[in-house]
Amino acid sequence: MAVTSEARTGHRRKPTRARTGRRRWVRPVALTAGLTLVAGCTGAYLYIRHLDANIQHAPLGAGNAPPPAGAADEHGRTAMNILIIGTDSRKGLGGGYGDRDNLGEGNNDVNIVLHVYPDRHSAVALDLPRDTLIDLPECKDPVTGKIAKAARHRPLNEALGRGGPGCVQDTVQSVTKLKIDHFAVVNFQGVKDLTDAVGGVDVNLCRAIKDSDSHLDLPAGPNHLTGEQGLEFVRTRHAVQDGTAVGRFSMQRDFLSALLRKLTDKGTLIDPTKAFPVVEAATRSITVDDAIAGPIKLVGLANELKNIKPADVAFTQPAVTYTTTDPNPDLRAKDAFVQPAADQLFALILADKSLTGGPDQTPAPAAGTEASGSPAADPATASAAPPVDPATVSVSVVKGVSTPGLATAAQQTLTALTYQATVGHDTAKPVAVSTVQYGQADRKGAAQAVARALGLPDSAVTAGGGGRGVLVTLGADYRAAGSSAPAPLPTAVPTDTSIHTGDESTCSGGAKFGAFVK
């Protein structure tokens, strides 16, 4: 309808006073809300920047190609392996805890591989005792560039000082054949901070423990551990079990189980008032690999692990034996893995087998696929392929691993079959998966013949490069001709290996953990 000038005038005058009145409170509220929103966003941004500045990080690996990842399940998911490294460095502790001169990276005194199954609902915590004698791989320190040569028959806990956490990763991979995806290095202060951040953890002792080395002094029965006591608890070994680092894992296992129960049972990571101290402690006291170096990335990793409950975490440790008769007197207080039990345990974990009797997550071979995972050969296709005269095929063999003589052995295998094979220079970077490349389409058959001669699957054959020759690049997955075939996968956990779960209520410090053969 039409609005007269008078009506417009009247309409303009009367609400003016009312709108002015509204402005007296609307503007302050809007301003306050706006400032609150800006302050909230700014505060969150500054807090994330603060957490980001806290995080220390280091690169994955120390120059060695990782082993192949485990098989994927039916949804295309693979297991994830996180290496937890505990260092004994006294850096920044004001001369406390003895060994005042240990101010560098220290030794990797705790080495636990958390193997998270493909479904992300269960996991295995595999402990590798620090004093176990193994072969240490060559490592290149990412900071100094210094190369530590490979060393045979040395304690595992020497790895950290040879090239940082990446060297520990490479060492653990060489021992277990488990591809490590991430690592976290925790120092003494980190254990204390995390214990306090969750409000302490509760443990139950079978008997009173008084250890003059770790300074732990607790009565039998239930105990609530604060930060300092948490550190003392995980360091205690002389007063429990056999007094070695092997027996100490029973204490570390119970502490980690209690910490996991605290994080999952009390909603710690859901309640922001409880979560912030944990996040703050984690970012301040832990060194992680570059791939997860950032609060958002760490939250993403935590989100992947959120469905794992204490009852679904199996703690285990390979059986070991004392090396009391070692030719080197300095190594007679160390230990060694009992074989083949240790390798069988590693193989079960790699294959995503359950260690507690639950359902396995090992994928069944797809139709038309052999048990090894390589496509089954089609007889019709094989017979139709034109024959290849090895004498007409030029092959260059290079390697992307540090194994001495590997390329030469492959070259000799091919030469014996009359291939025109030569050895080239090693690749600039480590190679995990072997390949056989051909440059021209009509040389694909020759490349396939070379792959079969070296025992490589057809999937290793790829197009690339130029010329009429074939290029073989040997990776960490390659097994030289004549080497022993992989042992068959065991059907059960070795009898001398013990398994414990994170929900157990048994007391700490008394029950025998694992088998220790004297």
Coordinates of C-alpha atoms in Angstrom, one line a residue:
M1 CA 0.0 0.0 0.0
A2 CA 1.0 3.6 -0.5
V3 CA 2.7 5.3 2.5
T4 CA 2.2 9.1 2.9
S5 CA 4.9 11.5 3.7
E6 CA 3.3 12.1 7.1
A7 CA 3.2 8.4 7.8
R8 CA 6.8 8.1 6.8
T9 CA 7.7 11.0 9.0
G10 CA 5.8 9.6 12.0
H11 CA 7.3 6.1 11.4
R12 CA 10.7 7.7 11.3
R13 CA 10.3 9.7 14.6
K14 CA 8.8 7.2 17.0
P15 CA 11.1 4.2 16.6
T16 CA 14.2 6.4 16.6
R17 CA 14.2 6.7 20.4
A18 CA 13.5 3.0 20.8
R19 CA 16.4 2.1 18.4
T20 CA 18.6 4.4 20.2
G21 CA 17.8 2.6 23.4
R22 CA 18.6 -0.7 21.8
R23 CA 21.9 0.5 20.7
R24 CA 22.9 1.2 24.3
W25 CA 23.1 -2.5 24.9
V26 CA 23.3 -4.1 21.5
R27 CA 26.6 -2.4 20.6
P28 CA 28.4 -3.4 23.9
V29 CA 27.1 -7.0 23.6
A30 CA 28.1 -7.3 19.9
L31 CA 31.5 -5.7 20.6
T32 CA 32.0 -8.1 23.6
A33 CA 31.0 -11.1 21.6
G34 CA 33.2 -10.1 18.7
L35 CA 36.2 -9.5 20.9
T36 CA 35.5 -12.8 22.7
L37 CA 35.4 -14.6 19.3
V38 CA 38.6 -12.9 18.1
A39 CA 40.3 -13.5 21.5
G40 CA 39.3 -17.1 21.4
C41 CA 40.6 -17.7 17.9
T42 CA 43.7 -15.7 18.6
G43 CA 44.2 -17.6 21.9
A44 CA 43.7 -21.0 20.1
Y45 CA 46.2 -19.9 17.4
L46 CA 48.7 -18.7 19.9
Y47 CA 48.3 -21.9 21.9
I48 CA 48.9 -24.1 18.9
R49 CA 51.9 -22.0 18.0
H50 CA 53.1 -22.5 21.6
L51 CA 52.6 -26.3 21.3
D52 CA 54.3 -26.3 17.9
A53 CA 57.3 -24.5 19.4
N54 CA 57.5 -27.1 22.1
I55 CA 57.8 -30.1 19.8
Q56 CA 61.3 -31.4 19.0
H57 CA 61.6 -33.6 15.9
A58 CA 64.1 -35.6 13.9
P59 CA 64.0 -37.4 10.5
L60 CA 62.9 -41.0 10.0
G61 CA 65.7 -43.4 9.3
A62 CA 69.5 -43.1 9.2
G63 CA 70.3 -44.1 5.6
N64 CA 68.9 -47.6 5.4
A65 CA 66.0 -48.7 3.3
P66 CA 63.1 -49.9 5.4
P67 CA 61.6 -53.4 5.0
P68 CA 58.4 -53.7 3.1
A69 CA 55.2 -52.9 5.0
G70 CA 52.9 -55.7 6.0
A71 CA 50.0 -56.9 3.8
A72 CA 46.9 -54.8 3.5
D73 CA 43.5 -56.1 4.8
E74 CA 40.4 -56.2 2.7
H75 CA 39.8 -52.5 3.1
G76 CA 43.3 -51.6 2.0
R77 CA 44.5 -50.8 5.5
T78 CA 48.0 -51.8 6.7
A79 CA 49.3 -52.0 10.3
M80 CA 51.2 -49.1 11.8
N81 CA 54.3 -49.5 13.9
I82 CA 55.3 -46.8 16.3
L83 CA 58.7 -47.1 18.0
I84 CA 58.8 -45.8 21.6
I85 CA 62.4 -45.0 22.6
G86 CA 63.3 -44.2 26.2
T87 CA 66.6 -42.4 26.6
D88 CA 68.8 -42.3 29.7
S89 CA 70.3 -38.9 28.9
R90 CA 70.6 -36.6 32.0
K91 CA 70.6 -33.5 29.9
G92 CA 68.7 -30.6 31.6
L93 CA 68.2 -32.5 34.8
G94 CA 70.7 -30.4 36.9
G95 CA 73.0 -33.3 37.6
G96 CA 70.3 -35.5 39.1
Y97 CA 69.9 -39.3 38.7
G98 CA 73.6 -40.1 38.6
D99 CA 75.8 -40.3 35.5
R100 CA 76.3 -36.6 35.4
D101 CA 78.4 -36.8 32.2
N102 CA 75.6 -38.4 30.2
L103 CA 74.4 -35.1 28.6
G104 CA 74.1 -36.1 25.0
E105 CA 71.4 -38.2 23.3
G106 CA 72.2 -41.0 25.8
N107 CA 71.4 -44.6 25.2
N108 CA 68.2 -46.1 24.0
D109 CA 67.4 -48.0 27.2
V110 CA 63.8 -48.6 26.3
N111 CA 62.8 -49.9 22.9
I112 CA 59.1 -50.8 22.5
V113 CA 57.4 -51.3 19.1
L114 CA 53.7 -50.5 19.3
H115 CA 52.2 -52.6 16.4
V116 CA 48.8 -51.2 15.7
Y117 CA 46.7 -53.7 13.7
P118 CA 45.0 -52.6 10.5
D119 CA 41.6 -52.1 12.1
R120 CA 43.1 -49.7 14.6
H121 CA 41.2 -51.5 17.5
S122 CA 44.0 -53.6 18.9
A123 CA 47.8 -53.5 19.3
V124 CA 50.9 -55.3 20.4
A125 CA 53.6 -53.7 22.6
L126 CA 56.8 -55.5 21.7
D127 CA 59.7 -54.9 24.1
L128 CA 63.3 -55.4 22.9
P129 CA 65.6 -55.4 26.0
R130 CA 68.4 -52.8 25.9
D131 CA 71.3 -55.2 26.6
T132 CA 70.4 -57.7 23.8
L133 CA 73.4 -58.4 21.5
I134 CA 72.6 -57.8 17.9
D135 CA 74.2 -56.6 14.6
L136 CA 74.1 -52.8 14.3
P137 CA 73.6 -51.5 10.8
E138 CA 75.6 -48.6 9.3
C139 CA 74.0 -45.3 10.2
K140 CA 74.4 -41.7 9.0
D141 CA 73.7 -39.1 11.6
P142 CA 71.2 -36.6 10.0
V143 CA 72.6 -33.7 12.0
T144 CA 76.3 -34.1 11.7
G145 CA 76.5 -36.3 8.6
K146 CA 78.9 -38.6 10.5
I147 CA 78.7 -42.3 9.4
A148 CA 78.9 -45.1 12.0
K149 CA 80.0 -48.3 10.4
A150 CA 78.1 -51.5 10.8
A151 CA 79.1 -53.4 13.9
R152 CA 78.5 -57.0 14.8
H153 CA 77.5 -58.4 18.2
R154 CA 76.9 -55.2 20.1
P155 CA 74.2 -54.1 22.6
L156 CA 71.0 -52.7 21.2
N157 CA 71.2 -49.6 23.4
E158 CA 74.3 -48.3 21.5
A159 CA 72.1 -47.4 18.5
L160 CA 70.9 -44.0 19.6
G161 CA 74.5 -42.7 20.0
R162 CA 75.4 -43.8 16.5
G163 CA 72.9 -41.7 14.6
G164 CA 70.0 -40.5 16.7
P165 CA 66.5 -42.0 16.8
G166 CA 66.6 -42.8 13.1
C167 CA 69.5 -45.2 13.8
V168 CA 67.4 -46.9 16.5
Q169 CA 64.6 -47.2 14.0
D170 CA 66.9 -48.7 11.3
T171 CA 68.4 -51.1 13.9
V172 CA 65.0 -52.3 15.2
Q173 CA 63.8 -52.8 11.6
S174 CA 66.8 -54.9 10.8
V175 CA 66.1 -57.1 13.8
T176 CA 62.4 -57.5 13.6
K177 CA 61.7 -56.9 9.9
L178 CA 58.8 -54.6 11.0
K179 CA 58.6 -51.3 9.1
I180 CA 58.6 -48.4 11.6
D181 CA 56.2 -45.7 10.6
H182 CA 56.8 -43.3 13.4
F183 CA 58.9 -42.9 16.6
A184 CA 58.7 -41.0 19.8
V185 CA 61.7 -40.4 22.1
V186 CA 60.9 -39.9 25.8
N187 CA 63.4 -38.7 28.4
F188 CA 63.4 -38.8 32.2
Q189 CA 61.5 -35.5 32.5
G190 CA 58.9 -36.7 30.0
V191 CA 58.0 -39.7 32.2
K192 CA 57.5 -37.4 35.2
D193 CA 55.5 -34.8 33.2
L194 CA 53.2 -37.3 31.7
T195 CA 52.6 -39.0 35.0
D196 CA 51.6 -35.7 36.6
A197 CA 49.6 -34.5 33.6
V198 CA 47.1 -37.4 34.0
G199 CA 46.9 -36.8 37.8
G200 CA 49.2 -39.8 38.6
V201 CA 48.7 -43.5 37.9
D202 CA 47.7 -46.4 40.2
V203 CA 49.7 -49.6 40.5
N204 CA 49.5 -52.6 42.8
L205 CA 52.7 -54.1 44.2
C206 CA 53.1 -57.8 45.0
R207 CA 55.5 -56.9 47.8
A208 CA 57.3 -53.8 49.1
I209 CA 60.0 -52.5 46.9
K210 CA 63.0 -50.6 47.9
D211 CA 65.6 -50.0 45.2
S212 CA 68.7 -47.9 46.1
D213 CA 69.5 -47.4 42.5
S214 CA 66.2 -46.0 41.3
H215 CA 65.2 -44.7 44.8
L216 CA 61.8 -46.3 44.5
D217 CA 60.5 -47.0 48.1
L218 CA 56.9 -48.3 48.1
P219 CA 54.9 -50.6 50.4
A220 CA 53.1 -53.7 49.1
G221 CA 49.6 -53.3 47.8
P222 CA 47.9 -50.4 45.9
N223 CA 50.0 -47.2 45.3
H224 CA 49.3 -43.9 43.6
L225 CA 52.4 -42.7 41.7
T226 CA 53.1 -39.1 41.1
G227 CA 55.7 -37.8 38.6
E228 CA 58.9 -38.6 40.4
Q229 CA 57.6 -41.9 41.6
G230 CA 56.5 -42.8 38.0
L231 CA 60.1 -42.3 36.8
E232 CA 61.5 -44.3 39.7
F233 CA 59.0 -47.1 39.0
V234 CA 59.9 -47.5 35.3
R235 CA 63.7 -47.3 36.2
T236 CA 63.5 -50.0 38.8
R237 CA 65.3 -53.3 38.0
H238 CA 67.7 -54.4 40.7
A239 CA 64.9 -55.0 43.3
V240 CA 62.6 -56.9 40.9
Q241 CA 62.7 -60.2 39.0
D242 CA 66.3 -61.1 38.0
G243 CA 67.7 -57.6 38.4
T244 CA 68.2 -57.0 34.7
A245 CA 66.6 -54.8 32.0
V246 CA 64.7 -57.9 30.9
G247 CA 62.9 -58.2 34.2
R248 CA 62.4 -54.4 34.4
F249 CA 59.9 -54.7 31.5
S250 CA 57.3 -56.1 33.9
M251 CA 57.4 -52.8 35.8
Q252 CA 57.3 -50.7 32.6
R253 CA 54.5 -52.8 31.2
D254 CA 52.4 -52.3 34.4
F255 CA 53.1 -48.5 34.3
L256 CA 52.1 -48.2 30.7
S257 CA 49.0 -50.3 31.3
A258 CA 48.0 -48.0 34.2
L259 CA 48.7 -44.9 32.1
L260 CA 46.6 -46.3 29.3
R261 CA 43.8 -47.1 31.7
K262 CA 43.9 -43.5 33.0
L263 CA 43.8 -42.0 29.5
T264 CA 40.8 -44.2 28.4
D265 CA 38.8 -44.8 31.6
K266 CA 38.6 -41.3 32.9
G267 CA 37.9 -39.5 29.6
T268 CA 41.2 -37.6 30.0
L269 CA 41.5 -36.9 26.3
I270 CA 37.8 -35.9 25.9
D271 CA 37.7 -33.4 28.8
P272 CA 39.7 -30.3 27.6
T273 CA 40.6 -29.4 31.2
K274 CA 42.3 -32.8 31.5
A275 CA 43.6 -33.1 27.9
F276 CA 45.5 -29.8 27.8
P277 CA 48.0 -30.8 30.5
V278 CA 48.7 -34.1 28.7
V279 CA 49.1 -32.4 25.3
E280 CA 51.4 -29.8 27.0
A281 CA 53.5 -32.4 28.6
A282 CA 53.7 -34.6 25.5
T283 CA 54.9 -31.7 23.2
R284 CA 57.4 -30.4 25.8
S285 CA 59.1 -33.7 26.7
I286 CA 59.0 -35.9 23.6
T287 CA 60.9 -35.9 20.3
V288 CA 59.0 -37.3 17.4
D289 CA 59.7 -38.0 13.7
D290 CA 59.2 -35.2 11.2
A291 CA 56.0 -36.7 9.8
I292 CA 54.1 -36.1 13.0
A293 CA 55.9 -33.0 14.2
G294 CA 53.0 -30.7 14.9
P295 CA 50.0 -30.5 17.3
I296 CA 47.5 -31.1 14.5
K297 CA 49.4 -34.1 13.2
L298 CA 49.8 -35.5 16.7
V299 CA 46.0 -35.1 17.3
G300 CA 45.4 -36.9 14.0
L301 CA 47.7 -39.8 15.2
A302 CA 45.9 -39.9 18.5
N303 CA 42.6 -40.0 16.7
E304 CA 43.8 -43.1 14.8
L305 CA 44.5 -44.8 18.2
K306 CA 41.4 -43.7 20.1
N307 CA 39.5 -47.0 19.8
I308 CA 42.2 -49.1 21.3
K309 CA 41.3 -50.3 24.8
P310 CA 43.7 -51.6 27.5
A311 CA 42.2 -55.1 27.1
D312 CA 43.2 -55.0 23.4
V313 CA 46.9 -54.3 24.0
A314 CA 49.1 -57.3 24.3
F315 CA 52.5 -56.8 25.9
T316 CA 55.2 -59.2 25.0
Q317 CA 59.0 -59.7 25.0
P318 CA 61.1 -62.3 23.1
A319 CA 62.8 -65.0 25.1
V320 CA 66.4 -64.2 25.8
T321 CA 69.4 -66.0 27.3
Y322 CA 72.4 -64.7 29.3
T323 CA 75.7 -64.4 27.4
T324 CA 77.8 -65.4 30.4
T325 CA 80.3 -67.3 28.3
D326 CA 80.8 -64.6 25.6
P327 CA 84.4 -64.4 24.4
N328 CA 84.4 -60.7 25.2
P329 CA 84.4 -60.2 29.0
D330 CA 82.6 -56.9 28.7
L331 CA 79.6 -58.6 27.1
R332 CA 79.1 -61.4 29.7
A333 CA 76.4 -59.5 31.5
K334 CA 74.4 -59.0 28.4
D335 CA 71.7 -61.2 26.7
A336 CA 70.8 -62.6 23.3
F337 CA 67.5 -63.6 21.7
V338 CA 66.6 -67.3 21.9
Q339 CA 66.1 -68.5 18.3
P340 CA 64.1 -69.4 16.4
A341 CA 61.5 -68.3 19.0
A342 CA 62.3 -64.6 18.7
D343 CA 62.1 -64.5 14.9
Q344 CA 58.8 -66.5 15.1
L345 CA 57.3 -63.9 17.4
F346 CA 58.4 -61.1 15.0
A347 CA 56.9 -63.0 12.1
L348 CA 53.6 -63.5 13.8
I349 CA 53.4 -59.7 14.5
L350 CA 54.4 -58.8 11.0
A351 CA 51.6 -61.1 9.7
D352 CA 49.1 -59.4 12.0
K353 CA 48.4 -62.6 13.9
S354 CA 46.6 -62.3 17.2
L355 CA 48.8 -63.1 20.2
T356 CA 45.9 -63.4 22.6
G357 CA 43.7 -65.9 20.8
G358 CA 41.5 -63.3 19.1
P359 CA 40.7 -63.2 15.4
D360 CA 43.7 -62.8 13.0
Q361 CA 43.8 -59.8 10.7
T362 CA 45.9 -61.5 8.1
P363 CA 44.2 -61.0 4.7
A364 CA 43.4 -64.2 2.7
P365 CA 45.1 -64.4 -0.8
A366 CA 42.8 -63.0 -3.5
A367 CA 41.5 -65.3 -6.1
G368 CA 44.1 -66.0 -8.8
T369 CA 46.9 -65.1 -6.3
E370 CA 49.5 -67.4 -4.9
A371 CA 50.1 -67.6 -1.1
S372 CA 53.2 -65.5 -1.6
G373 CA 51.1 -62.6 -2.8
S374 CA 52.3 -62.7 -6.4
P375 CA 49.8 -63.1 -9.2
A376 CA 49.4 -66.7 -10.3
A377 CA 50.8 -67.3 -13.7
D378 CA 48.3 -67.8 -16.5
P379 CA 49.4 -71.0 -18.4
A380 CA 47.8 -69.7 -21.6
T381 CA 49.5 -66.4 -21.4
A382 CA 52.8 -68.0 -20.4
S383 CA 52.8 -70.3 -23.4
A384 CA 51.8 -67.5 -25.8
A385 CA 54.8 -65.3 -24.7
P386 CA 57.6 -65.4 -27.3
P387 CA 60.8 -67.1 -26.0
V388 CA 63.6 -64.8 -24.9
D389 CA 67.2 -65.5 -25.8
P390 CA 69.2 -64.4 -22.7
A391 CA 72.4 -63.9 -24.8
T392 CA 70.6 -61.0 -26.6
V393 CA 69.5 -59.2 -23.3
S394 CA 71.8 -56.6 -21.8
V395 CA 71.2 -56.1 -18.1
S396 CA 72.6 -53.6 -15.7
V397 CA 72.3 -54.5 -12.0
V398 CA 72.4 -51.9 -9.2
K399 CA 71.4 -52.0 -5.6
G400 CA 69.7 -49.6 -3.2
V401 CA 70.8 -51.3 0.0
S402 CA 74.0 -51.5 1.9
T403 CA 74.4 -55.3 1.7
P404 CA 77.9 -55.9 0.3
G405 CA 78.1 -58.0 -2.9
L406 CA 74.4 -58.2 -3.5
A407 CA 74.5 -56.7 -7.0
T408 CA 77.5 -58.8 -7.9
A409 CA 75.7 -62.0 -6.8
A410 CA 72.6 -61.1 -8.9
Q411 CA 74.9 -60.3 -11.9
Q412 CA 76.6 -63.7 -11.5
T413 CA 73.3 -65.5 -11.4
L414 CA 72.3 -63.8 -14.7
T415 CA 75.6 -64.4 -16.3
A416 CA 75.4 -68.1 -15.6
L417 CA 72.2 -68.0 -17.6
T418 CA 74.1 -66.3 -20.5
Y419 CA 72.5 -62.8 -19.9
Q420 CA 74.9 -59.9 -20.8
A421 CA 74.9 -58.6 -17.2
T422 CA 77.0 -55.9 -15.6
V423 CA 77.1 -54.2 -12.2
G424 CA 76.4 -50.5 -12.0
H425 CA 76.8 -47.9 -9.2
D426 CA 74.6 -48.0 -6.1
T427 CA 71.5 -45.8 -6.0
A428 CA 71.8 -42.4 -4.3
K429 CA 68.9 -43.2 -2.0
P430 CA 67.8 -46.4 -0.2
V431 CA 65.4 -48.6 -2.1
A432 CA 62.7 -50.7 -0.4
V433 CA 61.2 -52.6 -3.3
S434 CA 63.1 -54.1 -6.2
T435 CA 62.3 -53.2 -9.8
V436 CA 63.1 -54.4 -13.3
Q437 CA 62.8 -51.6 -15.8
Y438 CA 62.6 -51.8 -19.6
G439 CA 62.8 -48.8 -22.0
Q440 CA 61.0 -50.1 -25.1
A441 CA 57.7 -51.9 -25.3
D442 CA 59.1 -54.9 -27.1
R443 CA 61.6 -55.5 -24.3
K444 CA 58.9 -56.2 -21.7
G445 CA 59.2 -59.9 -22.2
A446 CA 63.0 -59.7 -21.7
A447 CA 62.4 -57.8 -18.4
Q448 CA 59.9 -60.4 -17.2
A449 CA 62.4 -63.2 -18.0
V450 CA 65.1 -61.3 -16.0
A451 CA 62.7 -60.9 -13.1
R452 CA 61.9 -64.6 -13.1
A453 CA 65.6 -65.5 -13.2
L454 CA 66.2 -63.4 -10.1
G455 CA 63.1 -64.7 -8.3
L456 CA 61.3 -61.4 -8.5
P457 CA 57.5 -61.1 -9.0
D458 CA 56.0 -59.8 -12.3
S459 CA 54.9 -56.8 -10.3
A460 CA 58.5 -55.7 -10.2
V461 CA 58.6 -55.2 -13.9
T462 CA 58.0 -51.6 -15.0
A463 CA 58.4 -49.4 -18.0
G464 CA 60.9 -46.6 -17.7
G465 CA 64.2 -45.2 -19.0
G466 CA 65.4 -45.7 -22.6
G467 CA 67.5 -48.0 -24.7
R468 CA 67.3 -51.7 -25.4
G469 CA 68.7 -52.8 -22.1
V470 CA 67.1 -53.9 -18.8
L471 CA 67.8 -52.1 -15.5
V472 CA 67.6 -54.2 -12.3
T473 CA 67.4 -52.2 -9.0
L474 CA 67.7 -54.4 -6.0
G475 CA 65.9 -53.2 -2.9
A476 CA 65.5 -54.3 0.7
D477 CA 63.0 -57.0 -0.3
Y478 CA 65.5 -58.9 -2.5
R479 CA 66.8 -62.3 -1.5
A480 CA 69.9 -63.5 -3.3
A481 CA 69.7 -66.7 -5.2
G482 CA 70.8 -69.6 -3.0
S483 CA 69.9 -67.8 0.3
S484 CA 67.7 -69.7 2.7
A485 CA 63.9 -69.5 2.1
P486 CA 61.8 -67.7 4.7
A487 CA 60.8 -69.9 7.5
P488 CA 57.1 -70.9 7.5
L489 CA 54.8 -68.8 9.6
P490 CA 54.3 -70.4 13.0
T491 CA 50.8 -71.4 14.0
A492 CA 51.1 -70.2 17.6
V493 CA 53.0 -68.0 19.9
P494 CA 56.3 -69.7 20.9
T495 CA 55.9 -71.7 24.2
D496 CA 58.7 -69.7 26.0
T497 CA 57.1 -66.3 25.2
S498 CA 54.6 -64.8 27.7
I499 CA 51.7 -62.5 26.7
H500 CA 50.0 -60.0 29.1
T501 CA 47.2 -57.6 28.4
G502 CA 46.7 -54.0 29.5
D503 CA 43.6 -54.8 31.6
E504 CA 45.3 -57.3 33.9
S505 CA 44.9 -56.7 37.6
T506 CA 47.8 -58.8 38.8
C507 CA 50.3 -57.2 41.1
S508 CA 53.7 -55.7 39.9
G509 CA 57.2 -56.7 40.7
G510 CA 56.6 -60.4 41.6
A511 CA 55.1 -62.4 38.8
K512 CA 57.7 -63.9 36.5
F513 CA 57.6 -62.2 33.1
G514 CA 58.6 -64.2 30.1
A515 CA 61.3 -66.8 30.1
F516 CA 64.9 -66.1 30.9
V517 CA 67.2 -69.1 30.1
K518 CA 70.4 -69.3 32.2

